PDB file of N, CA, C and O in Angstrom, chain B, residues numbered from 101:
ATOM      1  N   UNK B 101       0.845  -1.174   0.000  1.00  0.00           N
ATOM      2  CA  UNK B 101       0.000   0.000   0.000  1.00  0.00           C
ATOM      3  C   UNK B 101       0.894   1.242   0.000  1.00  0.00           C
ATOM      4  O   UNK B 101       1.855   1.335   0.763  1.00  0.00           O
ATOM      5  N   UNK B 102       0.561   2.167  -0.851  1.00  0.00           N
ATOM      6  CA  UNK B 102       1.300   3.432  -0.901  1.00  0.00           C
ATOM      7  C   UNK B 102       0.763   4.388   0.164  1.00  0.00           C
ATOM      8  O   UNK B 102      -0.375   4.261   0.616  1.00  0.00           O
ATOM      9  N   UNK B 103       1.589   5.328   0.547  1.00  0.00           N
ATOM     10  CA  UNK B 103       1.194   6.311   1.555  1.00  0.00           C
ATOM     11  C   UNK B 103      -0.004   7.119   1.072  1.00  0.00           C
ATOM     12  O   UNK B 103      -0.879   7.459   1.868  1.00  0.00           O
ATOM     13  N   UNK B 104      -0.055   7.431  -0.218  1.00  0.00           N
ATOM     14  CA  UNK B 104      -1.188   8.210  -0.745  1.00  0.00           C
ATOM     15  C   UNK B 104      -2.494   7.436  -0.604  1.00  0.00           C
ATOM     16  O   UNK B 104      -3.525   8.026  -0.284  1.00  0.00           O
ATOM     17  N   UNK B 105      -2.468   6.135  -0.837  1.00  0.00           N
ATOM     18  CA  UNK B 105      -3.670   5.308  -0.662  1.00  0.00           C
ATOM     19  C   UNK B 105      -4.044   5.257   0.815  1.00  0.00           C
ATOM     20  O   UNK B 105      -5.222   5.350   1.161  1.00  0.00           O
ATOM     21  N   UNK B 106      -3.056   5.111   1.681  1.00  0.00           N
ATOM     22  CA  UNK B 106      -3.315   5.106   3.118  1.00  0.00           C
ATOM     23  C   UNK B 106      -4.018   6.397   3.535  1.00  0.00           C
ATOM     24  O   UNK B 106      -5.040   6.358   4.221  1.00  0.00           O
ATOM     25  N   UNK B 107      -3.470   7.534   3.122  1.00  0.00           N
ATOM     26  CA  UNK B 107      -4.066   8.836   3.482  1.00  0.00           C
ATOM     27  C   UNK B 107      -5.495   8.961   2.939  1.00  0.00           C
ATOM     28  O   UNK B 107      -6.381   9.487   3.613  1.00  0.00           O
ATOM     29  N   UNK B 108      -5.702   8.476   1.726  1.00  0.00           N
ATOM     30  CA  UNK B 108      -7.029   8.517   1.128  1.00  0.00           C
ATOM     31  C   UNK B 108      -8.025   7.672   1.922  1.00  0.00           C
ATOM     32  O   UNK B 108      -9.156   8.094   2.159  1.00  0.00           O
ATOM     33  N   UNK B 109      -7.599   6.492   2.325  1.00  0.00           N
ATOM     34  CA  UNK B 109      -8.490   5.629   3.123  1.00  0.00           C
ATOM     35  C   UNK B 109      -8.790   6.240   4.482  1.00  0.00           C
ATOM     36  O   UNK B 109      -9.918   6.149   4.967  1.00  0.00           O
ATOM     37  N   UNK B 110      -7.799   6.859   5.099  1.00  0.00           N
ATOM     38  CA  UNK B 110      -8.027   7.528   6.384  1.00  0.00           C
ATOM     39  C   UNK B 110      -9.075   8.618   6.228  1.00  0.00           C
ATOM     40  O   UNK B 110     -10.001   8.714   7.033  1.00  0.00           O
ATOM     41  N   UNK B 111      -8.931   9.438   5.193  1.00  0.00           N
ATOM     42  CA  UNK B 111      -9.871  10.531   4.955  1.00  0.00           C
ATOM     43  C   UNK B 111     -11.261  10.000   4.636  1.00  0.00           C
ATOM     44  O   UNK B 111     -12.255  10.521   5.141  1.00  0.00           O
ATOM     45  N   UNK B 112     -11.337   8.971   3.804  1.00  0.00           N
ATOM     46  CA  UNK B 112     -12.633   8.392   3.445  1.00  0.00           C
ATOM     47  C   UNK B 112     -13.342   7.819   4.672  1.00  0.00           C
ATOM     48  O   UNK B 112     -14.556   7.961   4.820  1.00  0.00           O
ATOM     49  N   UNK B 113     -12.585   7.180   5.537  1.00  0.00           N
ATOM     50  CA  UNK B 113     -13.177   6.508   6.695  1.00  0.00           C
ATOM     51  C   UNK B 113     -13.537   7.464   7.818  1.00  0.00           C
ATOM     52  O   UNK B 113     -14.581   7.307   8.451  1.00  0.00           O
ATOM     53  N   UNK B 114     -12.693   8.449   8.075  1.00  0.00           N
ATOM     54  CA  UNK B 114     -12.862   9.285   9.266  1.00  0.00           C
ATOM     55  C   UNK B 114     -13.120  10.755   8.990  1.00  0.00           C
ATOM     56  O   UNK B 114     -13.430  11.507   9.914  1.00  0.00           O
ATOM     57  N   UNK B 115     -13.000  11.179   7.739  1.00  0.00           N
ATOM     58  CA  UNK B 115     -13.101  12.601   7.420  1.00  0.00           C
ATOM     59  C   UNK B 115     -11.740  13.241   7.575  1.00  0.00           C
ATOM     60  O   UNK B 115     -10.913  12.768   8.355  1.00  0.00           O
ATOM     61  N   UNK B 116     -11.500  14.309   6.841  1.00  0.00           N
ATOM     62  CA  UNK B 116     -10.170  14.912   6.792  1.00  0.00           C
ATOM     63  C   UNK B 116      -9.673  15.383   8.147  1.00  0.00           C
ATOM     64  O   UNK B 116      -8.547  15.071   8.533  1.00  0.00           O
ATOM     65  N   UNK B 117     -10.491  16.127   8.871  1.00  0.00           N
ATOM     66  CA  UNK B 117     -10.048  16.711  10.135  1.00  0.00           C
ATOM     67  C   UNK B 117      -9.773  15.619  11.168  1.00  0.00           C
ATOM     68  O   UNK B 117      -8.729  15.627  11.820  1.00  0.00           O
ATOM     69  N   UNK B 118     -10.698  14.693  11.314  1.00  0.00           N
ATOM     70  CA  UNK B 118     -10.505  13.622  12.307  1.00  0.00           C
ATOM     71  C   UNK B 118      -9.323  12.735  11.932  1.00  0.00           C
ATOM     72  O   UNK B 118      -8.557  12.330  12.807  1.00  0.00           O
ATOM     73  N   UNK B 119      -9.163  12.430  10.657  1.00  0.00           N
ATOM     74  CA  UNK B 119      -8.050  11.587  10.212  1.00  0.00           C
ATOM     75  C   UNK B 119      -6.708  12.254  10.540  1.00  0.00           C
ATOM     76  O   UNK B 119      -5.791  11.595  11.030  1.00  0.00           O
ATOM     77  N   UNK B 120      -6.597  13.538  10.273  1.00  0.00           N
ATOM     78  CA  UNK B 120      -5.357  14.261  10.560  1.00  0.00           C
ATOM     79  C   UNK B 120      -5.082  14.321  12.058  1.00  0.00           C
ATOM     80  O   UNK B 120      -3.949  14.124  12.497  1.00  0.00           O
ATOM     81  N   UNK B 121      -6.117  14.591  12.834  1.00  0.00           N
ATOM     82  CA  UNK B 121      -5.964  14.656  14.283  1.00  0.00           C
ATOM     83  C   UNK B 121      -5.573  13.288  14.845  1.00  0.00           C
ATOM     84  O   UNK B 121      -4.669  13.187  15.675  1.00  0.00           O
ATOM     85  N   UNK B 122      -6.249  12.254  14.395  1.00  0.00           N
ATOM     86  CA  UNK B 122      -5.965  10.903  14.854  1.00  0.00           C
ATOM     87  C   UNK B 122      -4.530  10.508  14.516  1.00  0.00           C
ATOM     88  O   UNK B 122      -3.828   9.926  15.344  1.00  0.00           O
ATOM     89  N   UNK B 123      -4.104  10.823  13.313  1.00  0.00           N
ATOM     90  CA  UNK B 123      -2.763  10.444  12.859  1.00  0.00           C
ATOM     91  C   UNK B 123      -1.667  11.089  13.695  1.00  0.00           C
ATOM     92  O   UNK B 123      -0.581  10.530  13.852  1.00  0.00           O
ATOM     93  N   UNK B 124      -1.954  12.252  14.222  1.00  0.00           N
ATOM     94  CA  UNK B 124      -0.910  12.966  14.965  1.00  0.00           C
ATOM     95  C   UNK B 124      -1.012  12.816  16.476  1.00  0.00           C
ATOM     96  O   UNK B 124      -0.059  13.137  17.186  1.00  0.00           O
ATOM     97  N   UNK B 125      -2.153  12.333  16.990  1.00  0.00           N
ATOM     98  CA  UNK B 125      -2.309  12.306  18.446  1.00  0.00           C
ATOM     99  C   UNK B 125      -2.609  10.938  19.050  1.00  0.00           C
ATOM    100  O   UNK B 125      -2.225  10.681  20.191  1.00  0.00           O
ATOM    101  N   UNK B 126      -3.283  10.053  18.317  1.00  0.00           N
ATOM    102  CA  UNK B 126      -3.675   8.763  18.896  1.00  0.00           C
ATOM    103  C   UNK B 126      -2.484   7.806  18.900  1.00  0.00           C
ATOM    104  O   UNK B 126      -1.870   7.562  17.861  1.00  0.00           O
ATOM    105  N   UNK B 127      -2.167   7.270  20.069  1.00  0.00           N
ATOM    106  CA  UNK B 127      -1.053   6.329  20.211  1.00  0.00           C
ATOM    107  C   UNK B 127      -1.610   4.907  20.112  1.00  0.00           C
ATOM    108  O   UNK B 127      -2.548   4.538  20.818  1.00  0.00           O
ATOM    109  N   UNK B 128      -1.011   4.126  19.222  1.00  0.00           N
ATOM    110  CA  UNK B 128      -1.443   2.750  18.979  1.00  0.00           C
ATOM    111  C   UNK B 128      -0.440   1.781  19.609  1.00  0.00           C
ATOM    112  O   UNK B 128       0.739   1.795  19.252  1.00  0.00           O
ATOM    113  N   UNK B 129      -0.890   0.953  20.527  1.00  0.00           N
ATOM    114  CA  UNK B 129       0.010  -0.026  21.143  1.00  0.00           C
ATOM    115  C   UNK B 129       0.516  -1.024  20.110  1.00  0.00           C
ATOM    116  O   UNK B 129       1.647  -1.501  20.205  1.00  0.00           O
ATOM    117  N   UNK B 130      -0.322  -1.340  19.121  1.00  0.00           N
ATOM    118  CA  UNK B 130       0.082  -2.298  18.091  1.00  0.00           C
ATOM    119  C   UNK B 130       1.142  -1.732  17.144  1.00  0.00           C
ATOM    120  O   UNK B 130       1.707  -2.464  16.332  1.00  0.00           O
ATOM    121  N   UNK B 131       1.407  -0.443  17.249  1.00  0.00           N
ATOM    122  CA  UNK B 131       2.471   0.187  16.458  1.00  0.00           C
ATOM    123  C   UNK B 131       3.662   0.526  17.361  1.00  0.00           C
ATOM    124  O   UNK B 131       4.465   1.403  17.044  1.00  0.00           O
ATOM    125  N   UNK B 132       3.758  -0.170  18.465  1.00  0.00           N
ATOM    126  CA  UNK B 132       4.879   0.053  19.367  1.00  0.00           C
ATOM    127  C   UNK B 132       4.772   1.331  20.171  1.00  0.00           C
ATOM    128  O   UNK B 132       5.784   1.935  20.527  1.00  0.00           O
ATOM    129  N   UNK B 133       3.543   1.743  20.459  1.00  0.00           N
ATOM    130  CA  UNK B 133       3.350   2.967  21.229  1.00  0.00           C
ATOM    131  C   UNK B 133       3.592   4.225  20.413  1.00  0.00           C
ATOM    132  O   UNK B 133       3.994   5.259  20.947  1.00  0.00           O
ATOM    133  N   UNK B 134       3.340   4.125  19.105  1.00  0.00           N
ATOM    134  CA  UNK B 134       3.551   5.262  18.195  1.00  0.00           C
ATOM    135  C   UNK B 134       2.209   5.773  17.675  1.00  0.00           C
ATOM    136  O   UNK B 134       1.206   5.060  17.658  1.00  0.00           O
ATOM    137  N   UNK B 135       2.232   7.024  17.257  1.00  0.00           N
ATOM    138  CA  UNK B 135       1.111   7.555  16.493  1.00  0.00           C
ATOM    139  C   UNK B 135       1.296   7.116  15.041  1.00  0.00           C
ATOM    140  O   UNK B 135       2.335   6.559  14.688  1.00  0.00           O
ATOM    141  N   UNK B 136       0.297   7.362  14.205  1.00  0.00           N
ATOM    142  CA  UNK B 136       0.421   7.065  12.781  1.00  0.00           C
ATOM    143  C   UNK B 136       1.609   7.822  12.193  1.00  0.00           C
ATOM    144  O   UNK B 136       2.412   7.246  11.460  1.00  0.00           O
ATOM    145  N   UNK B 137       1.719   9.101  12.509  1.00  0.00           N
ATOM    146  CA  UNK B 137       2.810   9.910  11.969  1.00  0.00           C
ATOM    147  C   UNK B 137       4.169   9.381  12.402  1.00  0.00           C
ATOM    148  O   UNK B 137       5.094   9.315  11.593  1.00  0.00           O
ATOM    149  N   UNK B 138       4.296   9.009  13.655  1.00  0.00           N
ATOM    150  CA  UNK B 138       5.559   8.458  14.154  1.00  0.00           C
ATOM    151  C   UNK B 138       5.886   7.126  13.480  1.00  0.00           C
ATOM    152  O   UNK B 138       7.042   6.856  13.153  1.00  0.00           O
ATOM    153  N   UNK B 139       4.873   6.305  13.277  1.00  0.00           N
ATOM    154  CA  UNK B 139       5.079   5.016  12.612  1.00  0.00           C
ATOM    155  C   UNK B 139       5.536   5.227  11.168  1.00  0.00           C
ATOM    156  O   UNK B 139       6.420   4.522  10.681  1.00  0.00           O
ATOM    157  N   UNK B 140       4.929   6.201  10.487  1.00  0.00           N
ATOM    158  CA  UNK B 140       5.342   6.510   9.121  1.00  0.00           C
ATOM    159  C   UNK B 140       6.798   6.979   9.096  1.00  0.00           C
ATOM    160  O   UNK B 140       7.589   6.538   8.262  1.00  0.00           O
ATOM    161  N   UNK B 141       7.138   7.872  10.015  1.00  0.00           N
ATOM    162  CA  UNK B 141       8.508   8.385  10.083  1.00  0.00           C
ATOM    163  C   UNK B 141       9.509   7.277  10.394  1.00  0.00           C
ATOM    164  O   UNK B 141      10.659   7.341   9.960  1.00  0.00           O
ATOM    165  N   UNK B 142       9.078   6.261  11.142  1.00  0.00           N
ATOM    166  CA  UNK B 142       9.949   5.140  11.487  1.00  0.00           C
ATOM    167  C   UNK B 142      10.084   4.147  10.336  1.00  0.00           C
ATOM    168  O   UNK B 142      10.852   3.189  10.424  1.00  0.00           O
ATOM    169  N   UNK B 143       9.332   4.379   9.250  1.00  0.00           N
ATOM    170  CA  UNK B 143       9.438   3.523   8.076  1.00  0.00           C
ATOM    171  C   UNK B 143       8.551   2.293   8.095  1.00  0.00           C
ATOM    172  O   UNK B 143       8.773   1.357   7.326  1.00  0.00           O
ATOM    173  N   UNK B 144       7.549   2.282   8.962  1.00  0.00           N
ATOM    174  CA  UNK B 144       6.640   1.137   9.009  1.00  0.00           C
ATOM    175  C   UNK B 144       5.805   1.083   7.729  1.00  0.00           C
ATOM    176  O   UNK B 144       5.529   2.107   7.103  1.00  0.00           O
ATOM    177  N   UNK B 145       5.417  -0.111   7.364  1.00  0.00           N
ATOM    178  CA  UNK B 145       4.603  -0.346   6.177  1.00  0.00           C
ATOM    179  C   UNK B 145       3.227   0.300   6.355  1.00  0.00           C
ATOM    180  O   UNK B 145       2.550   0.026   7.347  1.00  0.00           O
ATOM    181  N   UNK B 146       2.795   1.161   5.406  1.00  0.00           N
ATOM    182  CA  UNK B 146       1.484   1.802   5.518  1.00  0.00           C
ATOM    183  C   UNK B 146       0.329   0.798   5.666  1.00  0.00           C
ATOM    184  O   UNK B 146      -0.660   1.097   6.336  1.00  0.00           O
ATOM    185  N   UNK B 147       0.444  -0.373   5.055  1.00  0.00           N
ATOM    186  CA  UNK B 147      -0.622  -1.377   5.191  1.00  0.00           C
ATOM    187  C   UNK B 147      -0.717  -1.853   6.638  1.00  0.00           C
ATOM    188  O   UNK B 147      -1.814  -2.021   7.170  1.00  0.00           O
ATOM    189  N   UNK B 148       0.423  -2.068   7.264  1.00  0.00           N
ATOM    190  CA  UNK B 148       0.425  -2.472   8.674  1.00  0.00           C
ATOM    191  C   UNK B 148      -0.208  -1.392   9.535  1.00  0.00           C
ATOM    192  O   UNK B 148      -0.975  -1.688  10.451  1.00  0.00           O
ATOM    193  N   UNK B 149       0.115  -0.142   9.239  1.00  0.00           N
ATOM    194  CA  UNK B 149      -0.452   0.978   9.994  1.00  0.00           C
ATOM    195  C   UNK B 149      -1.963   1.037   9.785  1.00  0.00           C
ATOM    196  O   UNK B 149      -2.720   1.220  10.739  1.00  0.00           O
ATOM    197  N   UNK B 150      -2.401   0.881   8.527  1.00  0.00           N
ATOM    198  CA  UNK B 150      -3.830   0.915   8.223  1.00  0.00           C
ATOM    199  C   UNK B 150      -4.573  -0.182   8.985  1.00  0.00           C
ATOM    200  O   UNK B 150      -5.641   0.065   9.544  1.00  0.00           O
ATOM    201  N   UNK B 151      -4.011  -1.390   9.008  1.00  0.00           N
ATOM    202  CA  UNK B 151      -4.661  -2.489   9.724  1.00  0.00           C
ATOM    203  C   UNK B 151      -4.726  -2.218  11.225  1.00  0.00           C
ATOM    204  O   UNK B 151      -5.697  -2.598  11.878  1.00  0.00           O
ATOM    205  N   UNK B 152      -3.711  -1.570  11.775  1.00  0.00           N
ATOM    206  CA  UNK B 152      -3.731  -1.199  13.195  1.00  0.00           C
ATOM    207  C   UNK B 152      -4.850  -0.192  13.468  1.00  0.00           C
ATOM    208  O   UNK B 152      -5.558  -0.300  14.468  1.00  0.00           O
ATOM    209  N   UNK B 153      -5.002   0.780  12.578  1.00  0.00           N
ATOM    210  CA  UNK B 153      -6.080   1.764  12.710  1.00  0.00           C
ATOM    211  C   UNK B 153      -7.435   1.057  12.623  1.00  0.00           C
ATOM    212  O   UNK B 153      -8.330   1.316  13.428  1.00  0.00           O
ATOM    213  N   UNK B 154      -7.579   0.171  11.648  1.00  0.00           N
ATOM    214  CA  UNK B 154      -8.837  -0.559  11.457  1.00  0.00           C
ATOM    215  C   UNK B 154      -9.214  -1.365  12.689  1.00  0.00           C
ATOM    216  O   UNK B 154     -10.372  -1.367  13.107  1.00  0.00           O
ATOM    217  N   UNK B 155      -8.242  -2.045  13.265  1.00  0.00           N
ATOM    218  CA  UNK B 155      -8.508  -2.844  14.459  1.00  0.00           C
ATOM    219  C   UNK B 155      -8.897  -1.966  15.635  1.00  0.00           C
ATOM    220  O   UNK B 155      -9.838  -2.281  16.364  1.00  0.00           O
ATOM    221  N   UNK B 156      -8.183  -0.875  15.823  1.00  0.00           N
ATOM    222  CA  UNK B 156      -8.445   0.003  16.963  1.00  0.00           C
ATOM    223  C   UNK B 156      -9.801   0.693  16.876  1.00  0.00           C
ATOM    224  O   UNK B 156     -10.428   0.967  17.900  1.00  0.00           O
ATOM    225  N   UNK B 157     -10.256   0.976  15.656  1.00  0.00           N
ATOM    226  CA  UNK B 157     -11.495   1.734  15.481  1.00  0.00           C
ATOM    227  C   UNK B 157     -12.618   0.915  14.851  1.00  0.00           C
ATOM    228  O   UNK B 157     -13.596   1.472  14.354  1.00  0.00           O
ATOM    229  N   UNK B 158     -12.473  -0.413  14.874  1.00  0.00           N
ATOM    230  CA  UNK B 158     -13.521  -1.327  14.403  1.00  0.00           C
ATOM    231  C   UNK B 158     -14.023  -1.001  12.998  1.00  0.00           C
ATOM    232  O   UNK B 158     -15.229  -0.978  12.751  1.00  0.00           O
ATOM    233  N   UNK B 159     -13.104  -0.754  12.098  1.00  0.00           N
ATOM    234  CA  UNK B 159     -13.475  -0.544  10.706  1.00  0.00           C
ATOM    235  C   UNK B 159     -13.944  -1.888  10.142  1.00  0.00           C
ATOM    236  O   UNK B 159     -13.237  -2.887  10.275  1.00  0.00           O
ATOM    237  N   UNK B 160     -15.117  -1.930   9.518  1.00  0.00           N
ATOM    238  CA  UNK B 160     -15.632  -3.200   8.993  1.00  0.00           C
ATOM    239  C   UNK B 160     -14.661  -3.851   7.995  1.00  0.00           C
ATOM    240  O   UNK B 160     -13.970  -3.157   7.250  1.00  0.00           O
ATOM    241  N   UNK B 161     -14.620  -5.178   7.992  1.00  0.00           N
ATOM    242  CA  UNK B 161     -13.701  -5.909   7.118  1.00  0.00           C
ATOM    243  C   UNK B 161     -13.766  -5.495   5.644  1.00  0.00           C
ATOM    244  O   UNK B 161     -12.736  -5.478   4.970  1.00  0.00           O
ATOM    245  N   UNK B 162     -14.933  -5.168   5.142  1.00  0.00           N
ATOM    246  CA  UNK B 162     -15.058  -4.807   3.722  1.00  0.00           C
ATOM    247  C   UNK B 162     -14.378  -3.483   3.383  1.00  0.00           C
ATOM    248  O   UNK B 162     -14.178  -3.179   2.207  1.00  0.00           O
ATOM    249  N   UNK B 163     -14.021  -2.690   4.395  1.00  0.00           N
ATOM    250  CA  UNK B 163     -13.328  -1.422   4.129  1.00  0.00           C
ATOM    251  C   UNK B 163     -11.868  -1.446   4.575  1.00  0.00           C
ATOM    252  O   UNK B 163     -11.203  -0.410   4.600  1.00  0.00           O
ATOM    253  N   UNK B 164     -11.384  -2.615   4.920  1.00  0.00           N
ATOM    254  CA  UNK B 164      -9.986  -2.727   5.376  1.00  0.00           C
ATOM    255  C   UNK B 164      -9.045  -2.883   4.219  1.00  0.00           C
ATOM    256  O   UNK B 164      -7.835  -2.991   4.417  1.00  0.00           O
TER     257      UNK B 164
END
C-alpha cells in the first residue's frame, strides 16, 4: 500500500479533520506505542499501519 492510498483511506473513513488529528495524536500499542505519523517516520509499512487503525477503530472488514 502506498502512503497516498493510506491517506485517502483515512480521509474516506474518518473525514479529513478527524483523520489528521488521529494520525498525529492517537497512540497505537500495536504500532509500538507510536502515532500514525511516528510510525510513518519510522518507516513502518502503511498497510500495517492501516490495519492497526482498522482494528483500533472497528473498521468493517469490507473497508480494510
